[in-house]
């Protein structure tokens, strides 16, 4: 673990502390850019990795964050029915503009603007999960209940 976090990871640590959370951002020498890499670095299952997938609402053009278990693929139509509008894929530029973070490090909190968030119900079966922390080598652990609370997210069935 590094003693000094990269600036983008420090931003997430600051956002956690500002919201009253003690969870510690950890930087790894190895990449945590993908769910599989993050699971290998942390030593957890891929299902315990909280993937942050950003979409664009087709009607509203607003950013919509869907946080899924690392083993799940989002069924876009099913998710859209619960969210209330069709989902478009976001490109790297849109992700950066909406969150201020780059793909591979998009955290659940600390975004450039408030982002409507939906959470895969499958994440709730784990005691502890891990989320990206702003940088492709940084993650933090949390409980699914903390994820719901810190994002104000709505739990849905994404698969
Ligand atoms: N740090 C890891 C685990 S915590 C992480 O952020 N994984 S992730 O799955 O949440 O983020 C990577 C995701 O970004 C991929 O699953 C993929 O859906 C998305 N992604 C990758 N490349 C692109 C791209 N070019 N445009 C839009 N989304 C992309």
PDB file of C-alpha atoms and ligand atoms in Angstrom:
ATOM      1  CA  UNK A   1       0.000   0.000   0.000  1.00  0.00           C
ATOM      2  CA  UNK A   2       1.308   3.412  -0.902  1.00  0.00           C
ATOM      3  CA  UNK A   3       1.635   5.997   1.854  1.00  0.00           C
ATOM      4  CA  UNK A   4       0.526   8.749  -0.524  1.00  0.00           C
ATOM      5  CA  UNK A   5      -2.487   8.183  -2.738  1.00  0.00           C
ATOM      6  CA  UNK A   6      -2.639   9.332  -6.353  1.00  0.00           C
ATOM      7  CA  UNK A   7      -4.617  12.609  -6.541  1.00  0.00           C
ATOM      8  CA  UNK A   8      -7.669  10.949  -8.139  1.00  0.00           C
ATOM      9  CA  UNK A   9      -7.718   8.265  -5.417  1.00  0.00           C
ATOM     10  CA  UNK A  10      -7.224  10.885  -2.699  1.00  0.00           C
ATOM     11  CA  UNK A  11     -10.321  12.659  -4.060  1.00  0.00           C
ATOM     12  CA  UNK A  12     -12.342   9.527  -3.315  1.00  0.00           C
ATOM     13  CA  UNK A  13     -10.803   9.164   0.149  1.00  0.00           C
ATOM     14  CA  UNK A  14     -11.731  12.814   0.836  1.00  0.00           C
ATOM     15  CA  UNK A  15     -15.288  12.250  -0.436  1.00  0.00           C
ATOM     16  CA  UNK A  16     -15.663   9.236   1.876  1.00  0.00           C
ATOM     17  CA  UNK A  17     -14.429  11.191   4.889  1.00  0.00           C
ATOM     18  CA  UNK A  18     -16.630  14.178   3.983  1.00  0.00           C
ATOM     19  CA  UNK A  19     -19.666  11.871   4.040  1.00  0.00           C
ATOM     20  CA  UNK A  20     -18.566  10.454   7.401  1.00  0.00           C
ATOM     21  CA  UNK A  21     -17.184   7.111   6.212  1.00  0.00           C
ATOM     22  CA  UNK A  22     -13.974   5.616   7.634  1.00  0.00           C
ATOM     23  CA  UNK A  23     -13.429   3.187   4.713  1.00  0.00           C
ATOM     24  CA  UNK A  24      -9.815   3.286   3.588  1.00  0.00           C
ATOM     25  CA  UNK A  25      -8.795   3.669  -0.049  1.00  0.00           C
ATOM     26  CA  UNK A  26      -6.054   1.179  -0.901  1.00  0.00           C
ATOM     27  CA  UNK A  27      -3.687   1.492  -3.841  1.00  0.00           C
ATOM     28  CA  UNK A  28      -2.206  -1.656  -5.323  1.00  0.00           C
ATOM     29  CA  UNK A  29       0.982  -2.090  -7.362  1.00  0.00           C
ATOM     30  CA  UNK A  30      -1.063  -4.351  -9.657  1.00  0.00           C
ATOM     31  CA  UNK A  31      -3.893  -3.043 -11.815  1.00  0.00           C
ATOM     32  CA  UNK A  32      -7.447  -3.061 -10.482  1.00  0.00           C
ATOM     33  CA  UNK A  33      -8.789  -1.639 -13.771  1.00  0.00           C
ATOM     34  CA  UNK A  34     -11.137  -4.536 -14.505  1.00  0.00           C
ATOM     35  CA  UNK A  35     -13.331  -6.506 -12.109  1.00  0.00           C
ATOM     36  CA  UNK A  36     -11.158  -9.607 -12.616  1.00  0.00           C
ATOM     37  CA  UNK A  37      -7.955  -7.689 -11.941  1.00  0.00           C
ATOM     38  CA  UNK A  38      -9.448  -6.020  -8.888  1.00  0.00           C
ATOM     39  CA  UNK A  39     -10.582  -9.385  -7.479  1.00  0.00           C
ATOM     40  CA  UNK A  40      -7.121 -10.864  -8.029  1.00  0.00           C
ATOM     41  CA  UNK A  41      -5.406  -7.897  -6.343  1.00  0.00           C
ATOM     42  CA  UNK A  42      -7.780  -7.862  -3.375  1.00  0.00           C
ATOM     43  CA  UNK A  43      -8.135 -11.628  -3.013  1.00  0.00           C
ATOM     44  CA  UNK A  44     -11.926 -11.724  -3.251  1.00  0.00           C
ATOM     45  CA  UNK A  45     -14.363 -13.235  -5.714  1.00  0.00           C
ATOM     46  CA  UNK A  46     -15.254 -11.358  -8.913  1.00  0.00           C
ATOM     47  CA  UNK A  47     -18.854 -11.273  -7.652  1.00  0.00           C
ATOM     48  CA  UNK A  48     -17.700  -9.118  -4.724  1.00  0.00           C
ATOM     49  CA  UNK A  49     -16.425  -6.405  -7.076  1.00  0.00           C
ATOM     50  CA  UNK A  50     -18.837  -3.505  -7.549  1.00  0.00           C
ATOM     51  CA  UNK A  51     -18.563  -2.500 -11.230  1.00  0.00           C
ATOM     52  CA  UNK A  52     -19.498   1.107 -11.944  1.00  0.00           C
ATOM     53  CA  UNK A  53     -21.144   1.273 -15.367  1.00  0.00           C
ATOM     54  CA  UNK A  54     -22.157   4.676 -16.594  1.00  0.00           C
ATOM     55  CA  UNK A  55     -24.990   5.065 -19.096  1.00  0.00           C
ATOM     56  CA  UNK A  56     -26.735   8.051 -20.646  1.00  0.00           C
ATOM     57  CA  UNK A  57     -30.494   8.321 -20.344  1.00  0.00           C
ATOM     58  CA  UNK A  58     -31.873   8.274 -23.902  1.00  0.00           C
ATOM     59  CA  UNK A  59     -34.602  10.808 -23.146  1.00  0.00           C
ATOM     60  CA  UNK A  60     -32.961  12.967 -20.483  1.00  0.00           C
ATOM     61  CA  UNK A  61     -29.337  12.641 -21.646  1.00  0.00           C
ATOM     62  CA  UNK A  62     -28.459  12.576 -17.935  1.00  0.00           C
ATOM     63  CA  UNK A  63     -25.739  10.288 -16.592  1.00  0.00           C
ATOM     64  CA  UNK A  64     -27.069   7.136 -14.935  1.00  0.00           C
ATOM     65  CA  UNK A  65     -24.756   4.972 -12.865  1.00  0.00           C
ATOM     66  CA  UNK A  66     -25.530   1.271 -12.625  1.00  0.00           C
ATOM     67  CA  UNK A  67     -23.363  -0.519 -10.069  1.00  0.00           C
ATOM     68  CA  UNK A  68     -23.325  -4.251 -10.729  1.00  0.00           C
ATOM     69  CA  UNK A  69     -21.735  -7.333  -9.301  1.00  0.00           C
ATOM     70  CA  UNK A  70     -18.516  -8.115 -11.178  1.00  0.00           C
ATOM     71  CA  UNK A  71     -19.951 -11.340 -12.573  1.00  0.00           C
ATOM     72  CA  UNK A  72     -23.151  -9.789 -13.962  1.00  0.00           C
ATOM     73  CA  UNK A  73     -23.909  -8.268 -17.330  1.00  0.00           C
ATOM     74  CA  UNK A  74     -26.514  -5.525 -17.369  1.00  0.00           C
ATOM     75  CA  UNK A  75     -29.685  -6.482 -19.240  1.00  0.00           C
ATOM     76  CA  UNK A  76     -30.193  -2.983 -20.593  1.00  0.00           C
ATOM     77  CA  UNK A  77     -33.895  -3.339 -21.437  1.00  0.00           C
ATOM     78  CA  UNK A  78     -34.758  -4.837 -18.050  1.00  0.00           C
ATOM     79  CA  UNK A  79     -32.736  -2.181 -16.220  1.00  0.00           C
ATOM     80  CA  UNK A  80     -34.305   0.574 -18.338  1.00  0.00           C
ATOM     81  CA  UNK A  81     -37.819  -0.562 -17.404  1.00  0.00           C
ATOM     82  CA  UNK A  82     -36.960  -0.100 -13.724  1.00  0.00           C
ATOM     83  CA  UNK A  83     -35.087   3.167 -14.251  1.00  0.00           C
ATOM     84  CA  UNK A  84     -37.833   4.671 -16.378  1.00  0.00           C
ATOM     85  CA  UNK A  85     -35.988   5.460 -19.588  1.00  0.00           C
ATOM     86  CA  UNK A  86     -33.889   3.734 -22.212  1.00  0.00           C
ATOM     87  CA  UNK A  87     -30.167   3.516 -21.632  1.00  0.00           C
ATOM     88  CA  UNK A  88     -27.489   4.548 -24.085  1.00  0.00           C
ATOM     89  CA  UNK A  89     -23.871   3.534 -23.736  1.00  0.00           C
ATOM     90  CA  UNK A  90     -21.635   6.310 -22.474  1.00  0.00           C
ATOM     91  CA  UNK A  91     -18.277   6.885 -24.122  1.00  0.00           C
ATOM     92  CA  UNK A  92     -15.067   7.670 -22.280  1.00  0.00           C
ATOM     93  CA  UNK A  93     -15.516  11.408 -22.718  1.00  0.00           C
ATOM     94  CA  UNK A  94     -19.039  11.379 -21.261  1.00  0.00           C
ATOM     95  CA  UNK A  95     -17.829   9.291 -18.305  1.00  0.00           C
ATOM     96  CA  UNK A  96     -15.053  11.771 -17.609  1.00  0.00           C
ATOM     97  CA  UNK A  97     -17.344  14.796 -17.903  1.00  0.00           C
ATOM     98  CA  UNK A  98     -20.081  13.361 -15.682  1.00  0.00           C
ATOM     99  CA  UNK A  99     -17.907  11.879 -12.968  1.00  0.00           C
ATOM    100  CA  UNK A 100     -14.486  13.551 -13.323  1.00  0.00           C
ATOM    101  CA  UNK A 101     -12.961  10.061 -13.312  1.00  0.00           C
ATOM    102  CA  UNK A 102     -11.639   7.818 -16.083  1.00  0.00           C
ATOM    103  CA  UNK A 103     -13.092   4.419 -16.985  1.00  0.00           C
ATOM    104  CA  UNK A 104     -11.506   1.735 -14.834  1.00  0.00           C
ATOM    105  CA  UNK A 105     -11.508   3.949 -11.771  1.00  0.00           C
ATOM    106  CA  UNK A 106     -15.064   5.331 -11.618  1.00  0.00           C
ATOM    107  CA  UNK A 107     -16.039   5.284  -7.937  1.00  0.00           C
ATOM    108  CA  UNK A 108     -19.569   5.128  -6.500  1.00  0.00           C
ATOM    109  CA  UNK A 109     -19.274   8.590  -4.917  1.00  0.00           C
ATOM    110  CA  UNK A 110     -17.379  11.864  -5.255  1.00  0.00           C
ATOM    111  CA  UNK A 111     -18.529  12.634  -8.793  1.00  0.00           C
ATOM    112  CA  UNK A 112     -18.363  15.991 -10.575  1.00  0.00           C
ATOM    113  CA  UNK A 113     -22.147  16.254 -10.271  1.00  0.00           C
ATOM    114  CA  UNK A 114     -24.810  14.182  -8.516  1.00  0.00           C
ATOM    115  CA  UNK A 115     -25.410  11.047 -10.576  1.00  0.00           C
ATOM    116  CA  UNK A 116     -28.614   8.984 -10.319  1.00  0.00           C
ATOM    117  CA  UNK A 117     -27.487   5.564  -9.117  1.00  0.00           C
ATOM    118  CA  UNK A 118     -28.987   2.077  -9.326  1.00  0.00           C
ATOM    119  CA  UNK A 119     -27.545  -0.941  -7.538  1.00  0.00           C
ATOM    120  CA  UNK A 120     -27.592  -4.593  -8.601  1.00  0.00           C
ATOM    121  CA  UNK A 121     -29.501  -6.577  -5.960  1.00  0.00           C
ATOM    122  CA  UNK A 122     -26.941  -9.398  -6.312  1.00  0.00           C
ATOM    123  CA  UNK A 123     -24.364  -7.209  -4.525  1.00  0.00           C
ATOM    124  CA  UNK A 124     -26.501  -7.388  -1.380  1.00  0.00           C
ATOM    125  CA  UNK A 125     -25.788 -11.075  -0.827  1.00  0.00           C
ATOM    126  CA  UNK A 126     -22.161 -10.345   0.138  1.00  0.00           C
ATOM    127  CA  UNK A 127     -20.917  -9.228   3.540  1.00  0.00           C
ATOM    128  CA  UNK A 128     -18.158  -7.125   2.033  1.00  0.00           C
ATOM    129  CA  UNK A 129     -17.694  -5.775  -1.474  1.00  0.00           C
ATOM    130  CA  UNK A 130     -14.987  -3.699  -3.183  1.00  0.00           C
ATOM    131  CA  UNK A 131     -15.426  -0.622  -5.373  1.00  0.00           C
ATOM    132  CA  UNK A 132     -13.144   1.426  -7.603  1.00  0.00           C
ATOM    133  CA  UNK A 133     -11.590   4.436  -5.894  1.00  0.00           C
ATOM    134  CA  UNK A 134     -10.838   6.945  -8.624  1.00  0.00           C
ATOM    135  CA  UNK A 135      -7.742   5.353 -10.096  1.00  0.00           C
ATOM    136  CA  UNK A 136      -7.142   2.063 -11.981  1.00  0.00           C
ATOM    137  CA  UNK A 137      -4.966   0.811  -9.107  1.00  0.00           C
ATOM    138  CA  UNK A 138      -7.164   1.947  -6.214  1.00  0.00           C
ATOM    139  CA  UNK A 139     -10.169   0.347  -4.489  1.00  0.00           C
ATOM    140  CA  UNK A 140     -11.922   0.404  -1.146  1.00  0.00           C
ATOM    141  CA  UNK A 141     -14.003  -2.132   0.732  1.00  0.00           C
ATOM    142  CA  UNK A 142     -17.480  -1.466   2.009  1.00  0.00           C
ATOM    143  CA  UNK A 143     -20.690  -3.238   2.917  1.00  0.00           C
ATOM    144  CA  UNK A 144     -23.569  -3.326   0.428  1.00  0.00           C
ATOM    145  CA  UNK A 145     -25.574  -1.307   2.969  1.00  0.00           C
ATOM    146  CA  UNK A 146     -22.887   1.386   2.927  1.00  0.00           C
ATOM    147  CA  UNK A 147     -22.995   1.407  -0.883  1.00  0.00           C
ATOM    148  CA  UNK A 148     -26.744   1.980  -0.875  1.00  0.00           C
ATOM    149  CA  UNK A 149     -26.458   4.692   1.781  1.00  0.00           C
ATOM    150  CA  UNK A 150     -23.526   6.610   0.307  1.00  0.00           C
ATOM    151  CA  UNK A 151     -25.002   6.673  -3.226  1.00  0.00           C
ATOM    152  CA  UNK A 152     -28.647   7.123  -2.297  1.00  0.00           C
ATOM    153  CA  UNK A 153     -29.027   4.354  -4.853  1.00  0.00           C
ATOM    154  CA  UNK A 154     -32.099   2.316  -5.689  1.00  0.00           C
ATOM    155  CA  UNK A 155     -31.644  -1.460  -5.620  1.00  0.00           C
ATOM    156  CA  UNK A 156     -32.841  -3.123  -8.847  1.00  0.00           C
ATOM    157  CA  UNK A 157     -32.610  -6.410 -10.722  1.00  0.00           C
ATOM    158  CA  UNK A 158     -30.131  -5.700 -13.533  1.00  0.00           C
ATOM    159  CA  UNK A 159     -29.831  -9.163 -15.043  1.00  0.00           C
TER     160      UNK A 159
HETATM  161  N1  LIG B   1     -11.623  -0.738 -11.091  1.00  0.00           N
HETATM  162  C1  LIG B   1     -12.470  -1.764 -11.646  1.00  0.00           C
HETATM  163  C2  LIG B   1     -13.100  -2.658 -10.623  1.00  0.00           C
HETATM  164  S1  LIG B   1     -13.585  -1.914  -9.132  1.00  0.00           S
HETATM  165  C3  LIG B   1     -13.503  -1.113 -12.512  1.00  0.00           C
HETATM  166  O1  LIG B   1     -13.652   0.090 -12.533  1.00  0.00           O
HETATM  167  N2  LIG B   1     -14.225  -1.958 -13.229  1.00  0.00           N
HETATM  168  S2  LIG B   1     -15.556  -1.508 -13.965  1.00  0.00           S
HETATM  169  O2  LIG B   1     -16.059  -2.712 -14.563  1.00  0.00           O
HETATM  170  O3  LIG B   1     -16.405  -0.827 -13.088  1.00  0.00           O
HETATM  171  O4  LIG B   1     -15.133  -0.482 -15.036  1.00  0.00           O
HETATM  172  C4  LIG B   1     -14.777  -0.829 -16.267  1.00  0.00           C
HETATM  173  C5  LIG B   1     -16.020  -0.763 -17.092  1.00  0.00           C
HETATM  174  O5  LIG B   1     -15.960   0.346 -17.939  1.00  0.00           O
HETATM  175  C6  LIG B   1     -16.188  -1.970 -18.005  1.00  0.00           C
HETATM  176  O6  LIG B   1     -16.905  -2.980 -17.396  1.00  0.00           O
HETATM  177  C7  LIG B   1     -16.920  -1.395 -19.189  1.00  0.00           C
HETATM  178  O7  LIG B   1     -18.309  -1.584 -19.089  1.00  0.00           O
HETATM  179  C8  LIG B   1     -16.654   0.061 -19.104  1.00  0.00           C
HETATM  180  N3  LIG B   1     -15.855   0.443 -20.261  1.00  0.00           N
HETATM  181  C9  LIG B   1     -14.665  -0.026 -20.625  1.00  0.00           C
HETATM  182  N4  LIG B   1     -14.252   0.549 -21.765  1.00  0.00           N
HETATM  183  C10 LIG B   1     -15.217   1.432 -22.119  1.00  0.00           C
HETATM  184  C11 LIG B   1     -15.377   2.364 -23.190  1.00  0.00           C
HETATM  185  N5  LIG B   1     -14.468   2.508 -24.141  1.00  0.00           N
HETATM  186  N6  LIG B   1     -16.486   3.115 -23.205  1.00  0.00           N
HETATM  187  C12 LIG B   1     -17.412   3.000 -22.239  1.00  0.00           C
HETATM  188  N7  LIG B   1     -17.313   2.141 -21.225  1.00  0.00           N
HETATM  189  C13 LIG B   1     -16.236   1.370 -21.164  1.00  0.00           C
END
